[in-house]
Coordinates of C-alpha atoms and ligand atoms in Angstrom, one line a residue:
M1 CA -66.2 -26.2 155.1
T2 CA -67.4 -29.3 156.8
E3 CA -66.4 -28.3 160.3
K4 CA -66.3 -32.1 161.4
A5 CA -63.8 -33.2 158.8
A6 CA -61.5 -30.1 159.3
G7 CA -58.3 -30.1 161.7
F8 CA -58.6 -28.0 164.9
D9 CA -56.1 -25.4 163.4
T10 CA -58.5 -24.9 160.6
L11 CA -61.3 -24.8 163.2
C12 CA -59.6 -22.1 164.9
I13 CA -59.8 -20.0 161.7
H14 CA -63.0 -20.9 159.9
A15 CA -65.7 -22.4 162.4
G16 CA -68.7 -20.1 163.1
Q17 CA -66.9 -17.5 160.4
E18 CA -68.9 -17.8 156.9
P19 CA -68.0 -14.7 154.9
E20 CA -70.7 -12.0 156.1
P21 CA -73.6 -12.4 153.5
A22 CA -74.2 -8.4 152.6
T23 CA -70.7 -7.4 151.9
G24 CA -68.8 -10.6 151.8
A25 CA -66.5 -9.7 154.5
V26 CA -64.0 -12.1 155.3
T27 CA -63.6 -11.0 159.2
I28 CA -66.7 -11.1 161.3
P29 CA -67.7 -7.6 161.7
I30 CA -68.3 -6.0 165.0
F31 CA -72.4 -5.7 164.8
Q32 CA -72.3 -2.5 167.4
T33 CA -76.1 -2.3 167.5
S34 CA -78.6 -3.3 170.6
T35 CA -81.7 -3.7 168.4
Y36 CA -82.6 -4.8 165.0
V37 CA -85.5 -3.4 162.6
Q38 CA -88.4 -6.1 162.2
E39 CA -89.8 -6.9 158.6
A40 CA -93.1 -6.5 159.8
F41 CA -95.5 -7.3 162.9
G42 CA -94.3 -10.3 164.3
K43 CA -91.6 -11.0 161.7
P44 CA -87.8 -10.7 163.3
R45 CA -85.1 -11.0 160.6
N46 CA -83.4 -14.4 161.1
G47 CA -84.7 -14.2 165.0
Y48 CA -82.8 -11.2 165.8
E49 CA -84.8 -9.2 168.0
Y50 CA -82.7 -7.8 170.8
A51 CA -78.9 -7.9 171.1
R52 CA -79.0 -9.5 174.7
T53 CA -80.6 -12.4 173.3
K54 CA -78.8 -12.6 170.1
N55 CA -75.7 -10.7 168.2
P56 CA -74.2 -11.8 165.5
T57 CA -70.6 -11.3 166.5
R58 CA -71.2 -13.1 169.7
L59 CA -73.0 -15.8 167.8
A60 CA -70.0 -16.5 165.7
L61 CA -67.9 -17.0 168.9
E62 CA -70.4 -18.9 170.5
Q63 CA -70.3 -21.4 167.4
L64 CA -66.4 -21.3 167.2
L65 CA -66.1 -22.1 171.0
A66 CA -68.5 -25.2 170.3
A67 CA -67.0 -26.3 167.5
L68 CA -63.4 -26.0 169.3
E69 CA -64.5 -27.9 172.3
G70 CA -66.7 -30.4 170.5
G71 CA -70.0 -29.6 171.9
A72 CA -73.3 -28.8 171.1
A73 CA -73.5 -25.5 172.3
G74 CA -71.6 -22.5 173.3
H75 CA -72.3 -19.2 175.0
A76 CA -70.4 -16.2 175.7
F77 CA -70.4 -14.2 179.0
A78 CA -68.7 -10.6 180.1
S79 CA -66.2 -12.4 182.3
G80 CA -65.1 -16.1 183.3
M81 CA -66.6 -15.5 186.4
A82 CA -70.3 -14.2 184.3
A83 CA -69.8 -17.4 182.6
I84 CA -69.4 -19.8 185.7
T85 CA -72.3 -17.9 187.6
T86 CA -74.8 -18.6 184.9
M87 CA -73.8 -22.3 184.5
M88 CA -74.3 -22.7 188.1
L89 CA -77.6 -20.7 187.9
A90 CA -78.6 -23.0 185.1
L91 CA -77.7 -26.5 186.2
V92 CA -77.7 -26.6 189.8
K93 CA -80.5 -25.5 192.4
A94 CA -80.8 -25.1 196.4
G95 CA -79.9 -28.7 198.0
D96 CA -77.9 -29.7 195.2
H97 CA -74.4 -30.8 196.6
V98 CA -71.5 -30.0 194.4
I99 CA -67.9 -31.3 194.7
V100 CA -65.3 -29.0 193.6
S101 CA -61.2 -29.3 193.2
R102 CA -59.7 -28.0 196.5
D103 CA -57.6 -25.7 194.3
T104 CA -59.6 -23.9 192.3
Y105 CA -59.2 -20.7 191.1
G106 CA -60.0 -18.0 194.0
G107 CA -62.9 -16.2 192.7
T108 CA -64.6 -19.4 191.9
Y109 CA -64.2 -20.2 195.6
R110 CA -65.4 -16.9 196.6
L111 CA -68.7 -17.6 194.2
F112 CA -69.3 -20.7 195.6
S113 CA -68.7 -20.0 199.3
K114 CA -69.7 -16.7 199.9
T115 CA -72.3 -16.6 197.5
L116 CA -74.0 -19.5 195.9
A117 CA -73.8 -20.9 199.4
N118 CA -76.4 -18.4 200.9
F119 CA -78.9 -20.1 198.2
G120 CA -78.6 -23.5 199.5
V121 CA -76.4 -25.1 197.1
L122 CA -74.0 -27.5 199.3
F123 CA -69.9 -27.2 198.3
D124 CA -67.3 -29.9 199.2
Y125 CA -64.1 -29.1 198.3
V126 CA -61.9 -32.0 197.6
D127 CA -58.5 -33.0 196.3
M128 CA -59.7 -34.0 192.7
S129 CA -56.6 -35.7 191.7
D130 CA -57.1 -38.3 194.5
F131 CA -60.1 -40.8 192.9
S132 CA -60.8 -42.3 196.0
A133 CA -61.6 -39.1 197.8
V134 CA -63.8 -37.7 195.3
K135 CA -65.8 -41.1 195.3
A136 CA -66.0 -40.8 199.2
A137 CA -67.4 -37.4 198.6
V138 CA -70.4 -38.2 196.4
R139 CA -73.7 -38.2 198.5
P140 CA -77.5 -38.6 197.4
A141 CA -77.9 -34.8 196.8
T142 CA -74.8 -34.5 194.7
R143 CA -75.2 -32.9 191.3
M144 CA -72.2 -31.7 190.1
L145 CA -68.6 -32.7 190.1
Y146 CA -66.7 -29.3 189.0
A147 CA -63.1 -29.9 188.3
E148 CA -60.2 -27.5 187.1
T149 CA -57.3 -29.4 185.7
P150 CA -54.4 -28.1 185.9
T151 CA -55.4 -26.1 188.8
N152 CA -54.8 -22.6 189.6
P153 CA -51.7 -22.2 191.1
T154 CA -50.8 -25.6 192.5
M155 CA -51.2 -27.1 189.1
E156 CA -52.9 -30.4 190.3
I157 CA -54.0 -32.7 187.7
A158 CA -57.5 -34.6 187.8
D159 CA -58.3 -37.6 185.6
L160 CA -61.0 -36.5 183.8
S161 CA -62.3 -40.0 182.4
A162 CA -62.2 -41.3 186.0
L163 CA -64.3 -38.1 187.4
A164 CA -66.6 -38.8 184.4
A165 CA -67.1 -42.2 185.1
I166 CA -67.9 -41.3 189.0
A167 CA -70.2 -39.2 187.7
R168 CA -72.1 -41.5 185.6
E169 CA -72.0 -43.9 188.1
A170 CA -73.5 -41.7 190.6
S171 CA -76.1 -40.6 187.8
E172 CA -77.3 -44.2 187.7
T173 CA -77.5 -45.2 191.3
G174 CA -79.0 -41.9 192.1
G175 CA -81.5 -41.6 189.5
A176 CA -80.7 -37.9 188.9
K177 CA -78.4 -36.4 186.8
V178 CA -74.7 -35.7 187.9
R179 CA -72.7 -33.7 185.7
L180 CA -69.1 -33.3 185.1
A181 CA -68.1 -29.5 184.4
V182 CA -64.7 -28.5 183.7
D183 CA -62.5 -25.4 183.6
N184 CA -60.5 -26.0 180.8
T185 CA -59.1 -22.5 180.9
F186 CA -55.3 -23.2 181.6
A187 CA -55.0 -26.2 179.1
T188 CA -57.7 -24.5 176.6
P189 CA -59.0 -27.3 173.9
F190 CA -55.9 -27.1 172.2
F191 CA -54.1 -29.3 174.7
Q192 CA -57.4 -30.9 176.2
N193 CA -60.7 -32.0 175.5
P194 CA -62.5 -32.6 178.6
L195 CA -66.4 -33.4 176.5
A196 CA -64.3 -36.1 174.6
L197 CA -63.2 -37.6 177.9
G198 CA -66.9 -37.8 179.5
A199 CA -67.3 -34.3 180.7
D200 CA -70.8 -32.6 180.4
V201 CA -70.0 -29.0 180.4
V202 CA -66.7 -27.1 179.9
V203 CA -66.0 -23.4 181.2
H204 CA -63.5 -20.7 180.4
S205 CA -62.1 -17.7 181.0
T206 CA -61.5 -16.1 177.7
T207 CA -59.7 -13.5 179.1
K208 CA -56.5 -15.7 179.2
Y209 CA -55.3 -18.2 176.6
L210 CA -58.4 -18.0 174.1
N211 CA -58.0 -14.0 173.6
G212 CA -54.5 -14.3 174.2
H213 CA -53.6 -10.9 174.3
S214 CA -54.6 -9.3 177.9
D215 CA -56.9 -7.0 175.9
S216 CA -60.4 -8.4 177.0
V217 CA -62.2 -9.9 179.9
G218 CA -64.4 -12.8 178.9
G219 CA -65.7 -16.3 179.7
A220 CA -67.8 -18.9 177.9
V221 CA -69.7 -22.3 178.7
V222 CA -69.5 -25.2 176.3
C223 CA -72.3 -27.9 176.6
A224 CA -71.9 -31.6 175.3
D225 CA -75.6 -31.6 175.2
A226 CA -78.0 -29.2 173.4
E227 CA -80.5 -29.3 176.1
D228 CA -77.7 -28.1 178.9
G229 CA -77.2 -25.7 176.2
A230 CA -80.6 -24.5 175.8
K231 CA -80.9 -24.1 179.6
I232 CA -77.4 -21.8 179.7
G233 CA -79.3 -20.0 176.7
F234 CA -81.9 -19.3 178.6
V235 CA -80.2 -17.9 181.8
Q236 CA -78.2 -16.0 179.7
N237 CA -80.6 -14.5 178.1
S238 CA -82.4 -13.9 181.7
A239 CA -79.5 -12.9 184.0
G240 CA -77.6 -11.0 180.9
G241 CA -74.2 -11.2 181.5
I242 CA -73.2 -11.4 177.8
L243 CA -69.9 -10.8 175.9
S244 CA -70.2 -7.3 174.2
P245 CA -69.9 -7.4 170.4
F246 CA -66.3 -5.8 170.2
D247 CA -64.9 -8.4 173.0
S248 CA -66.6 -11.2 171.0
F249 CA -64.4 -9.8 167.9
L250 CA -61.4 -9.7 169.9
V251 CA -62.0 -13.2 171.1
I252 CA -62.5 -14.7 167.7
R253 CA -59.2 -12.7 166.6
G254 CA -57.4 -14.1 169.2
I255 CA -58.3 -17.8 168.5
K256 CA -57.0 -17.6 164.9
T257 CA -53.8 -17.5 166.4
L258 CA -54.1 -20.0 169.5
P259 CA -52.5 -23.1 168.2
V260 CA -49.4 -20.8 167.3
R261 CA -49.3 -19.4 170.6
M262 CA -50.4 -22.6 172.3
R263 CA -47.1 -24.1 170.5
A264 CA -44.9 -21.5 171.4
H265 CA -46.3 -21.2 175.0
D266 CA -45.6 -24.8 175.8
A267 CA -42.0 -24.6 174.4
N268 CA -41.0 -21.6 176.4
G269 CA -43.0 -23.2 179.4
R270 CA -41.1 -26.5 179.1
T271 CA -37.6 -24.5 178.9
V272 CA -38.3 -22.1 181.9
A273 CA -39.5 -25.0 184.2
T274 CA -36.4 -27.4 183.3
W275 CA -34.3 -24.1 184.0
L276 CA -36.1 -23.2 187.0
A277 CA -35.7 -26.9 188.7
K278 CA -32.3 -26.7 188.4
H279 CA -31.7 -23.1 190.0
P280 CA -29.9 -23.3 193.3
K281 CA -32.2 -20.5 194.6
V282 CA -35.6 -22.2 193.8
P283 CA -36.4 -25.0 196.1
R284 CA -39.7 -26.3 194.5
V285 CA -41.2 -26.0 191.0
I286 CA -44.6 -27.3 190.0
Y287 CA -45.1 -27.8 186.2
P288 CA -46.8 -31.1 185.2
G289 CA -44.3 -31.3 182.6
L290 CA -41.7 -32.1 185.1
P291 CA -41.0 -35.9 185.5
D292 CA -41.4 -35.3 189.5
H293 CA -44.7 -33.6 189.4
P294 CA -47.3 -36.5 190.7
G295 CA -49.7 -35.7 188.1
H296 CA -47.0 -35.9 185.0
A297 CA -48.0 -39.6 183.7
L298 CA -51.5 -38.4 183.8
A299 CA -50.9 -34.9 182.4
A300 CA -48.8 -36.6 179.5
R301 CA -51.8 -39.0 178.6
Q302 CA -54.6 -36.7 179.4
M303 CA -53.2 -33.4 177.5
T304 CA -51.3 -32.9 174.4
G305 CA -48.8 -30.2 175.8
F306 CA -48.1 -29.1 179.0
G307 CA -48.8 -25.1 178.6
G308 CA -46.8 -22.1 179.9
M309 CA -48.3 -22.1 183.5
I310 CA -45.4 -22.7 185.9
S311 CA -45.8 -22.3 190.1
F312 CA -42.5 -22.0 192.1
D313 CA -42.0 -21.7 195.8
L314 CA -39.0 -19.5 197.3
G315 CA -39.4 -20.4 200.6
S316 CA -41.1 -16.8 202.1
E317 CA -43.1 -13.8 201.2
G318 CA -39.5 -11.8 201.3
A319 CA -37.9 -13.9 199.0
A320 CA -41.2 -13.8 196.8
K321 CA -41.4 -10.1 197.0
R322 CA -37.5 -9.6 196.1
L323 CA -38.1 -11.5 192.9
L324 CA -41.5 -9.8 191.9
D325 CA -40.1 -6.6 192.6
R326 CA -37.0 -6.9 190.2
V327 CA -38.6 -8.7 187.2
R328 CA -38.7 -6.7 184.0
I329 CA -39.8 -8.5 181.0
C330 CA -42.0 -10.9 183.5
A331 CA -45.1 -8.3 184.1
L332 CA -46.4 -8.4 187.8
A333 CA -49.8 -8.6 187.4
E334 CA -52.7 -10.8 187.9
S335 CA -54.1 -12.8 184.9
L336 CA -52.4 -15.4 182.7
G337 CA -52.3 -16.7 179.5
G338 CA -51.5 -13.5 177.5
V339 CA -48.5 -13.4 174.7
E340 CA -46.6 -11.5 177.4
S341 CA -44.9 -13.2 180.5
L342 CA -47.2 -12.1 183.6
I343 CA -45.9 -13.1 186.9
S344 CA -47.8 -12.9 190.2
H345 CA -47.9 -13.8 194.0
P346 CA -51.0 -15.9 194.3
A347 CA -51.4 -15.3 198.3
T348 CA -51.7 -11.5 197.9
M349 CA -53.3 -11.2 194.4
T350 CA -55.7 -13.7 192.8
H351 CA -56.2 -16.1 195.9
A352 CA -56.3 -13.3 198.7
S353 CA -60.0 -13.9 198.7
V354 CA -59.2 -17.5 200.2
E355 CA -59.1 -17.6 203.9
P356 CA -55.4 -18.0 205.0
A357 CA -56.3 -21.6 206.6
E358 CA -57.7 -22.8 203.4
R359 CA -54.8 -21.3 201.6
Q360 CA -52.5 -23.2 203.7
K361 CA -54.4 -26.4 203.0
R362 CA -54.1 -25.7 199.3
G363 CA -50.4 -25.4 199.3
I364 CA -50.7 -21.5 198.5
T365 CA -47.7 -20.8 200.5
P366 CA -46.4 -17.3 201.3
G367 CA -43.2 -18.1 199.1
L368 CA -45.4 -19.3 195.8
V369 CA -45.0 -17.3 192.7
R370 CA -47.2 -18.1 189.6
L371 CA -45.6 -17.5 186.0
S372 CA -47.6 -17.4 183.1
V373 CA -44.9 -17.9 180.5
G374 CA -45.2 -15.7 177.3
I375 CA -44.1 -16.3 173.9
E376 CA -41.0 -13.8 174.0
D377 CA -37.6 -15.1 173.2
V378 CA -37.2 -17.8 175.7
A379 CA -33.5 -16.8 176.5
D380 CA -34.8 -13.0 177.4
I381 CA -37.4 -14.6 179.9
L382 CA -34.4 -16.8 181.4
A383 CA -32.1 -13.6 181.6
D384 CA -35.2 -11.6 183.2
L385 CA -35.6 -14.3 185.9
E386 CA -31.7 -14.9 186.4
R387 CA -31.5 -11.1 187.5
A388 CA -34.1 -10.9 189.6
L389 CA -33.5 -14.1 191.4
Q390 CA -29.6 -12.8 192.0
A391 CA -31.5 -10.6 194.9
V392 CA -33.4 -13.6 196.4
Ligands
LIG401 C1 -59.1 -20.8 186.0 C2 -59.7 -19.8 186.1 N1 -61.2 -19.7 185.9 C3 -62.0 -19.0 185.7 C4 -61.5 -17.5 186.1 C5 -62.2 -16.2 186.1 O1 -62.2 -15.4 184.9 P1 -62.4 -14.1 184.6 O2 -61.3 -13.3 185.4 O3 -62.3 -14.0 183.1 O4 -63.7 -13.6 185.2 C6 -59.9 -17.1 186.4 C7 -59.3 -16.0 186.5 O5 -58.1 -15.7 186.8 C8 -58.9 -18.5 186.1 O6 -57.7 -18.2 186.4

């Protein structure tokens, strides 16, 4: 198969997944081994020496991820946070300045503000949907723009081509490479291709849509440039936060159905968002697919679908609690992107590690509810929400 000529759905099923040579197994086997016997002194077989460095199941996933994002190299990690940590260790150092989406995932904010800041990396949190605010935040020490789009949980949309242009211009005027790194977890490469829009690096929590079945925690980094890829590979091997063979198998298996799942998430997401927007008990719905979303036109241009993530504000924590205590089909749980609908309260769950004042600034209000719309029958999701909303 010539991977360049293949369509996205075909890549999901075939990229990196040549039949296993010894048996012809159609599915990449789980190579559950920590080491490999060498042919002779100084002669490892096909570069396999030790499984932290290289494992065939993980390698298949890494090649698959690189193909889906259109990058030169992919690397898979034990969690999305391990992926982001490795990417930062590989690409920034003490004294470097990083501009971050102000509404980035709470765990990313915690890593940056409470850990990496202790190693002399400087972070500024900026509204990335505001081009001039990003431009104004660039300093001579800036080495990275770290964008999430749509953001978690307030669904802000950043213009990736415009951010890439800022990074390029800053590289040219400053003389040092300024990279654009994008967390593509919410959109997935099915709906959005940051590298094609000029980004240098993409990160993922594969825990979410890529695996898609809420049964594995993992992460990924894909680099446009082979040299950056080699830097990630070096830190992956040195720091060791690798994805296990079994989890690699699960993510490969999950990705085979990514296109079908994403089409279904998108269809259900649009229906649920439109229904919520008309509901008298729901004062505010935030979904990039709704025409009143400030990033709607940009999202329609930059993404090929709006997906299944919706946030809505019920006005108070009490109202949110009444809803969340009553839903049955929508599972009250952290995480997102599974085939099942998952519903959560960002202020006390996924974003509890963000300080209250900072939360307020980002619009993570006490009444905000985040819904990851699953691929169940949409009528059942609506009936579940309707029943729970009656108590609000
Ligand atoms: C957008 C985004 N990025 C990164 C992460 C971190 O991924 P993980 O939980 O797999 O470490 C999450 C987790 O919720 C997320 O939502």
